[in-house]
PDB file of N, CA and C in Angstrom:
ATOM      1  N   UNK A   1      82.032 125.619 211.906  1.00 71.00           N
ATOM      2  CA  UNK A   1      80.883 126.493 211.650  1.00 71.00           C
ATOM      3  C   UNK A   1      81.327 127.887 211.228  1.00 71.00           C
ATOM      4  N   UNK A   2      80.504 128.534 210.489  1.00 87.00           N
ATOM      5  CA  UNK A   2      80.778 129.899 210.047  1.00 87.00           C
ATOM      6  C   UNK A   2      79.490 130.681 210.274  1.00 87.00           C
ATOM      7  N   UNK A   3      79.455 131.688 211.092  1.00 94.00           N
ATOM      8  CA  UNK A   3      80.583 132.405 211.688  1.00 94.00           C
ATOM      9  C   UNK A   3      81.203 131.671 212.887  1.00 94.00           C
ATOM     10  N   UNK A   4      82.391 132.137 213.260  1.00 96.00           N
ATOM     11  CA  UNK A   4      83.120 131.559 214.388  1.00 96.00           C
ATOM     12  C   UNK A   4      83.270 132.615 215.478  1.00 96.00           C
ATOM     13  N   UNK A   5      83.500 132.143 216.705  1.00 93.00           N
ATOM     14  CA  UNK A   5      83.729 133.095 217.799  1.00 93.00           C
ATOM     15  C   UNK A   5      85.036 132.820 218.518  1.00 93.00           C
ATOM     16  N   UNK A   6      85.361 131.545 218.772  1.00 95.00           N
ATOM     17  CA  UNK A   6      86.571 131.225 219.529  1.00 95.00           C
ATOM     18  C   UNK A   6      87.615 130.456 218.735  1.00 95.00           C
ATOM     19  N   UNK A   7      87.168 129.460 217.941  1.00 95.00           N
ATOM     20  CA  UNK A   7      88.089 128.552 217.274  1.00 95.00           C
ATOM     21  C   UNK A   7      87.666 128.343 215.827  1.00 95.00           C
ATOM     22  N   UNK A   8      88.624 128.506 214.908  1.00 96.00           N
ATOM     23  CA  UNK A   8      88.397 128.206 213.495  1.00 96.00           C
ATOM     24  C   UNK A   8      88.842 126.773 213.257  1.00 96.00           C
ATOM     25  N   UNK A   9      87.958 125.943 212.738  1.00 96.00           N
ATOM     26  CA  UNK A   9      88.268 124.549 212.440  1.00 96.00           C
ATOM     27  C   UNK A   9      88.250 124.343 210.934  1.00 96.00           C
ATOM     28  N   UNK A  10      89.350 123.806 210.412  1.00 95.00           N
ATOM     29  CA  UNK A  10      89.467 123.523 208.987  1.00 95.00           C
ATOM     30  C   UNK A  10      89.628 122.017 208.803  1.00 95.00           C
ATOM     31  N   UNK A  11      88.757 121.411 208.044  1.00 95.00           N
ATOM     32  CA  UNK A  11      88.872 119.990 207.717  1.00 95.00           C
ATOM     33  C   UNK A  11      89.515 119.870 206.346  1.00 95.00           C
ATOM     34  N   UNK A  12      90.613 119.138 206.268  1.00 95.00           N
ATOM     35  CA  UNK A  12      91.290 118.918 204.985  1.00 95.00           C
ATOM     36  C   UNK A  12      91.228 117.440 204.647  1.00 95.00           C
ATOM     37  N   UNK A  13      90.998 117.155 203.369  1.00 96.00           N
ATOM     38  CA  UNK A  13      90.895 115.780 202.887  1.00 96.00           C
ATOM     39  C   UNK A  13      91.698 115.658 201.589  1.00 96.00           C
ATOM     40  N   UNK A  14      92.784 114.889 201.664  1.00 95.00           N
ATOM     41  CA  UNK A  14      93.620 114.634 200.491  1.00 95.00           C
ATOM     42  C   UNK A  14      93.686 113.134 200.246  1.00 95.00           C
ATOM     43  N   UNK A  15      93.807 112.735 198.975  1.00 95.00           N
ATOM     44  CA  UNK A  15      93.893 111.321 198.611  1.00 95.00           C
ATOM     45  C   UNK A  15      95.208 110.686 199.038  1.00 95.00           C
ATOM     46  N   UNK A  16      96.257 111.500 199.113  1.00 96.00           N
ATOM     47  CA  UNK A  16      97.584 111.009 199.507  1.00 96.00           C
ATOM     48  C   UNK A  16      98.214 112.054 200.425  1.00 96.00           C
ATOM     49  N   UNK A  17      99.227 111.692 201.212  1.00 97.00           N
ATOM     50  CA  UNK A  17      99.884 112.679 202.083  1.00 97.00           C
ATOM     51  C   UNK A  17     100.353 113.890 201.271  1.00 97.00           C
ATOM     52  N   UNK A  18      99.958 115.065 201.731  1.00 97.00           N
ATOM     53  CA  UNK A  18     100.192 116.301 200.985  1.00 97.00           C
ATOM     54  C   UNK A  18     100.745 117.379 201.907  1.00 97.00           C
ATOM     55  N   UNK A  19     101.785 118.056 201.446  1.00 98.00           N
ATOM     56  CA  UNK A  19     102.314 119.213 202.172  1.00 98.00           C
ATOM     57  C   UNK A  19     101.470 120.424 201.825  1.00 98.00           C
ATOM     58  N   UNK A  20     101.189 121.256 202.831  1.00 98.00           N
ATOM     59  CA  UNK A  20     100.342 122.424 202.601  1.00 98.00           C
ATOM     60  C   UNK A  20     100.808 123.582 203.464  1.00 98.00           C
ATOM     61  N   UNK A  21     100.503 124.771 202.976  1.00 98.00           N
ATOM     62  CA  UNK A  21     100.714 125.991 203.746  1.00 98.00           C
ATOM     63  C   UNK A  21      99.347 126.562 204.072  1.00 98.00           C
ATOM     64  N   UNK A  22      99.110 126.809 205.353  1.00 98.00           N
ATOM     65  CA  UNK A  22      97.838 127.366 205.802  1.00 98.00           C
ATOM     66  C   UNK A  22      98.084 128.812 206.210  1.00 98.00           C
ATOM     67  N   UNK A  23      97.275 129.709 205.664  1.00 98.00           N
ATOM     68  CA  UNK A  23      97.388 131.126 205.963  1.00 98.00           C
ATOM     69  C   UNK A  23      96.030 131.653 206.395  1.00 98.00           C
ATOM     70  N   UNK A  24      96.006 132.371 207.504  1.00 97.00           N
ATOM     71  CA  UNK A  24      94.823 133.093 207.954  1.00 97.00           C
ATOM     72  C   UNK A  24      95.162 134.574 207.798  1.00 97.00           C
ATOM     73  N   UNK A  25      94.303 135.316 207.091  1.00 98.00           N
ATOM     74  CA  UNK A  25      94.588 136.725 206.819  1.00 98.00           C
ATOM     75  C   UNK A  25      93.313 137.544 206.943  1.00 98.00           C
ATOM     76  N   UNK A  26      93.502 138.855 207.168  1.00 97.00           N
ATOM     77  CA  UNK A  26      92.328 139.732 207.146  1.00 97.00           C
ATOM     78  C   UNK A  26      92.065 140.152 205.703  1.00 97.00           C
ATOM     79  N   UNK A  27      91.025 140.918 205.489  1.00 96.00           N
ATOM     80  CA  UNK A  27      90.621 141.270 204.126  1.00 96.00           C
ATOM     81  C   UNK A  27      91.589 142.234 203.443  1.00 96.00           C
ATOM     82  N   UNK A  28      92.493 142.850 204.184  1.00 95.00           N
ATOM     83  CA  UNK A  28      93.501 143.714 203.569  1.00 95.00           C
ATOM     84  C   UNK A  28      94.726 142.917 203.145  1.00 95.00           C
ATOM     85  N   UNK A  29      94.764 141.612 203.509  1.00 94.00           N
ATOM     86  CA  UNK A  29      95.901 140.775 203.167  1.00 94.00           C
ATOM     87  C   UNK A  29      96.910 140.620 204.278  1.00 94.00           C
ATOM     88  N   UNK A  30      96.674 141.269 205.418  1.00 96.00           N
ATOM     89  CA  UNK A  30      97.601 141.149 206.547  1.00 96.00           C
ATOM     90  C   UNK A  30      97.536 139.731 207.094  1.00 96.00           C
ATOM     91  N   UNK A  31      98.684 139.069 207.144  1.00 97.00           N
ATOM     92  CA  UNK A  31      98.744 137.684 207.605  1.00 97.00           C
ATOM     93  C   UNK A  31      98.673 137.640 209.125  1.00 97.00           C
ATOM     94  N   UNK A  32      97.747 136.839 209.627  1.00 95.00           N
ATOM     95  CA  UNK A  32      97.549 136.678 211.063  1.00 95.00           C
ATOM     96  C   UNK A  32      98.185 135.378 211.544  1.00 95.00           C
ATOM     97  N   UNK A  33      98.070 134.342 210.738  1.00 95.00           N
ATOM     98  CA  UNK A  33      98.626 133.023 211.062  1.00 95.00           C
ATOM     99  C   UNK A  33      99.183 132.430 209.789  1.00 95.00           C
ATOM    100  N   UNK A  34     100.363 131.795 209.903  1.00 97.00           N
ATOM    101  CA  UNK A  34     101.013 131.173 208.752  1.00 97.00           C
ATOM    102  C   UNK A  34     101.664 129.895 209.246  1.00 97.00           C
ATOM    103  N   UNK A  35     101.353 128.779 208.596  1.00 97.00           N
ATOM    104  CA  UNK A  35     101.880 127.508 209.077  1.00 97.00           C
ATOM    105  C   UNK A  35     102.099 126.554 207.910  1.00 97.00           C
ATOM    106  N   UNK A  36     103.275 125.914 207.874  1.00 98.00           N
ATOM    107  CA  UNK A  36     103.555 124.847 206.921  1.00 98.00           C
ATOM    108  C   UNK A  36     103.265 123.526 207.612  1.00 98.00           C
ATOM    109  N   UNK A  37     102.492 122.675 206.954  1.00 97.00           N
ATOM    110  CA  UNK A  37     102.160 121.349 207.501  1.00 97.00           C
ATOM    111  C   UNK A  37     102.586 120.301 206.480  1.00 97.00           C
ATOM    112  N   UNK A  38     103.110 119.184 206.981  1.00 97.00           N
ATOM    113  CA  UNK A  38     103.571 118.108 206.113  1.00 97.00           C
ATOM    114  C   UNK A  38     102.663 116.892 206.237  1.00 97.00           C
ATOM    115  N   UNK A  39     102.513 116.192 205.132  1.00 97.00           N
ATOM    116  CA  UNK A  39     101.828 114.897 205.073  1.00 97.00           C
ATOM    117  C   UNK A  39     100.398 114.946 205.609  1.00 97.00           C
ATOM    118  N   UNK A  40      99.659 115.958 205.223  1.00 97.00           N
ATOM    119  CA  UNK A  40      98.244 116.016 205.596  1.00 97.00           C
ATOM    120  C   UNK A  40      97.459 115.026 204.747  1.00 97.00           C
ATOM    121  N   UNK A  41      96.507 114.356 205.346  1.00 96.00           N
ATOM    122  CA  UNK A  41      95.597 113.482 204.602  1.00 96.00           C
ATOM    123  C   UNK A  41      94.173 113.843 204.998  1.00 96.00           C
ATOM    124  N   UNK A  42      93.648 113.216 206.009  1.00 96.00           N
ATOM    125  CA  UNK A  42      92.327 113.546 206.551  1.00 96.00           C
ATOM    126  C   UNK A  42      92.550 114.151 207.932  1.00 96.00           C
ATOM    127  N   UNK A  43      92.691 115.457 207.965  1.00 96.00           N
ATOM    128  CA  UNK A  43      93.050 116.136 209.209  1.00 96.00           C
ATOM    129  C   UNK A  43      92.062 117.249 209.526  1.00 96.00           C
ATOM    130  N   UNK A  44      91.919 117.516 210.804  1.00 96.00           N
ATOM    131  CA  UNK A  44      91.154 118.663 211.286  1.00 96.00           C
ATOM    132  C   UNK A  44      92.135 119.617 211.945  1.00 96.00           C
ATOM    133  N   UNK A  45      92.234 120.818 211.402  1.00 96.00           N
ATOM    134  CA  UNK A  45      93.158 121.830 211.907  1.00 96.00           C
ATOM    135  C   UNK A  45      92.364 122.880 212.664  1.00 96.00           C
ATOM    136  N   UNK A  46      92.866 123.296 213.816  1.00 95.00           N
ATOM    137  CA  UNK A  46      92.173 124.290 214.641  1.00 95.00           C
ATOM    138  C   UNK A  46      93.078 125.480 214.916  1.00 95.00           C
ATOM    139  N   UNK A  47      92.493 126.662 214.820  1.00 95.00           N
ATOM    140  CA  UNK A  47      93.231 127.897 215.066  1.00 95.00           C
ATOM    141  C   UNK A  47      92.410 128.797 215.979  1.00 95.00           C
ATOM    142  N   UNK A  48      92.994 129.264 217.089  1.00 95.00           N
ATOM    143  CA  UNK A  48      92.251 130.168 217.964  1.00 95.00           C
ATOM    144  C   UNK A  48      92.060 131.531 217.297  1.00 95.00           C
ATOM    145  N   UNK A  49      90.835 132.059 217.360  1.00 95.00           N
ATOM    146  CA  UNK A  49      90.537 133.359 216.745  1.00 95.00           C
ATOM    147  C   UNK A  49      89.882 134.317 217.741  1.00 95.00           C
ATOM    148  N   UNK A  50      89.845 133.935 218.997  1.00 94.00           N
ATOM    149  CA  UNK A  50      89.205 134.773 220.022  1.00 94.00           C
ATOM    150  C   UNK A  50      89.783 136.193 220.037  1.00 94.00           C
ATOM    151  N   UNK A  51      91.087 136.326 219.779  1.00 94.00           N
ATOM    152  CA  UNK A  51      91.756 137.628 219.857  1.00 94.00           C
ATOM    153  C   UNK A  51      91.467 138.529 218.655  1.00 94.00           C
ATOM    154  N   UNK A  52      90.880 137.987 217.598  1.00 95.00           N
ATOM    155  CA  UNK A  52      90.614 138.780 216.395  1.00 95.00           C
ATOM    156  C   UNK A  52      89.418 139.705 216.592  1.00 95.00           C
ATOM    157  N   UNK A  53      89.493 140.858 215.962  1.00 96.00           N
ATOM    158  CA  UNK A  53      88.360 141.784 215.962  1.00 96.00           C
ATOM    159  C   UNK A  53      87.242 141.188 215.107  1.00 96.00           C
ATOM    160  N   UNK A  54      85.992 141.478 215.428  1.00 97.00           N
ATOM    161  CA  UNK A  54      84.898 140.991 214.585  1.00 97.00           C
ATOM    162  C   UNK A  54      85.074 141.468 213.141  1.00 97.00           C
ATOM    163  N   UNK A  55      84.773 140.587 212.202  1.00 96.00           N
ATOM    164  CA  UNK A  55      84.896 140.955 210.797  1.00 96.00           C
ATOM    165  C   UNK A  55      85.054 139.737 209.922  1.00 96.00           C
ATOM    166  N   UNK A  56      85.394 139.973 208.656  1.00 97.00           N
ATOM    167  CA  UNK A  56      85.560 138.913 207.671  1.00 97.00           C
ATOM    168  C   UNK A  56      87.048 138.656 207.465  1.00 97.00           C
ATOM    169  N   UNK A  57      87.400 137.387 207.385  1.00 97.00           N
ATOM    170  CA  UNK A  57      88.789 136.947 207.239  1.00 97.00           C
ATOM    171  C   UNK A  57      88.869 135.880 206.159  1.00 97.00           C
ATOM    172  N   UNK A  58      90.100 135.533 205.774  1.00 97.00           N
ATOM    173  CA  UNK A  58      90.341 134.516 204.764  1.00 97.00           C
ATOM    174  C   UNK A  58      91.173 133.385 205.351  1.00 97.00           C
ATOM    175  N   UNK A  59      90.792 132.158 205.024  1.00 97.00           N
ATOM    176  CA  UNK A  59      91.589 130.977 205.339  1.00 97.00           C
ATOM    177  C   UNK A  59      92.036 130.389 204.007  1.00 97.00           C
ATOM    178  N   UNK A  60      93.350 130.241 203.829  1.00 97.00           N
ATOM    179  CA  UNK A  60      93.895 129.768 202.553  1.00 97.00           C
ATOM    180  C   UNK A  60      94.733 128.520 202.796  1.00 97.00           C
ATOM    181  N   UNK A  61      94.482 127.482 201.996  1.00 97.00           N
ATOM    182  CA  UNK A  61      95.272 126.266 202.026  1.00 97.00           C
ATOM    183  C   UNK A  61      95.922 126.126 200.664  1.00 97.00           C
ATOM    184  N   UNK A  62      97.252 126.151 200.646  1.00 98.00           N
ATOM    185  CA  UNK A  62      98.000 126.090 199.388  1.00 98.00           C
ATOM    186  C   UNK A  62      98.825 124.807 199.339  1.00 98.00           C
ATOM    187  N   UNK A  63      98.727 124.079 198.218  1.00 97.00           N
ATOM    188  CA  UNK A  63      99.525 122.886 197.976  1.00 97.00           C
ATOM    189  C   UNK A  63     100.219 123.036 196.632  1.00 97.00           C
ATOM    190  N   UNK A  64     101.026 122.053 196.279  1.00 97.00           N
ATOM    191  CA  UNK A  64     101.681 122.074 194.969  1.00 97.00           C
ATOM    192  C   UNK A  64     100.654 121.986 193.842  1.00 97.00           C
ATOM    193  N   UNK A  65      99.481 121.408 194.126  1.00 95.00           N
ATOM    194  CA  UNK A  65      98.439 121.251 193.108  1.00 95.00           C
ATOM    195  C   UNK A  65      97.545 122.476 192.955  1.00 95.00           C
ATOM    196  N   UNK A  66      97.528 123.355 193.958  1.00 97.00           N
ATOM    197  CA  UNK A  66      96.679 124.534 193.852  1.00 97.00           C
ATOM    198  C   UNK A  66      96.378 125.141 195.212  1.00 97.00           C
ATOM    199  N   UNK A  67      95.503 126.147 195.197  1.00 97.00           N
ATOM    200  CA  UNK A  67      95.168 126.903 196.397  1.00 97.00           C
ATOM    201  C   UNK A  67      93.657 126.990 196.538  1.00 97.00           C
ATOM    202  N   UNK A  68      93.187 126.841 197.766  1.00 96.00           N
ATOM    203  CA  UNK A  68      91.768 127.008 198.092  1.00 96.00           C
ATOM    204  C   UNK A  68      91.671 128.093 199.152  1.00 96.00           C
ATOM    205  N   UNK A  69      90.845 129.097 198.888  1.00 96.00           N
ATOM    206  CA  UNK A  69      90.635 130.190 199.830  1.00 96.00           C
ATOM    207  C   UNK A  69      89.156 130.252 200.194  1.00 96.00           C
ATOM    208  N   UNK A  70      88.886 130.333 201.489  1.00 95.00           N
ATOM    209  CA  UNK A  70      87.512 130.448 201.986  1.00 95.00           C
ATOM    210  C   UNK A  70      87.418 131.628 202.927  1.00 95.00           C
ATOM    211  N   UNK A  71      86.298 132.343 202.836  1.00 96.00           N
ATOM    212  CA  UNK A  71      86.028 133.443 203.767  1.00 96.00           C
ATOM    213  C   UNK A  71      85.359 132.887 205.011  1.00 96.00           C
ATOM    214  N   UNK A  72      85.659 133.517 206.144  1.00 97.00           N
ATOM    215  CA  UNK A  72      84.925 133.205 207.357  1.00 97.00           C
ATOM    216  C   UNK A  72      84.704 134.491 208.130  1.00 97.00           C
ATOM    217  N   UNK A  73      83.671 134.482 208.940  1.00 97.00           N
ATOM    218  CA  UNK A  73      83.284 135.662 209.715  1.00 97.00           C
ATOM    219  C   UNK A  73      83.576 135.388 211.186  1.00 97.00           C
ATOM    220  N   UNK A  74      84.273 136.321 211.811  1.00 97.00           N
ATOM    221  CA  UNK A  74      84.541 136.269 213.244  1.00 97.00           C
ATOM    222  C   UNK A  74      83.532 137.155 213.931  1.00 97.00           C
ATOM    223  N   UNK A  75      82.770 136.592 214.864  1.00 95.00           N
ATOM    224  CA  UNK A  75      81.768 137.373 215.607  1.00 95.00           C
ATOM    225  C   UNK A  75      82.416 138.177 216.715  1.00 95.00           C
TER     226      UNK A  75
END
């Protein structure tokens, strides 16, 4: 759900096992979370955000095929 308060949940769906880099950043570009994941297919990824100040943040999933960035709001 967006906005979030405690946990950010990202659902990823790939046709074949895919390596990805997940980045959570604030709007200034400061990286809060950075993680390399291997062989993702149909996965649900969870990241705790309780410690973040209220505001707008970015969740980015980067693969060899491209990058998807979504905004989310932390209450």
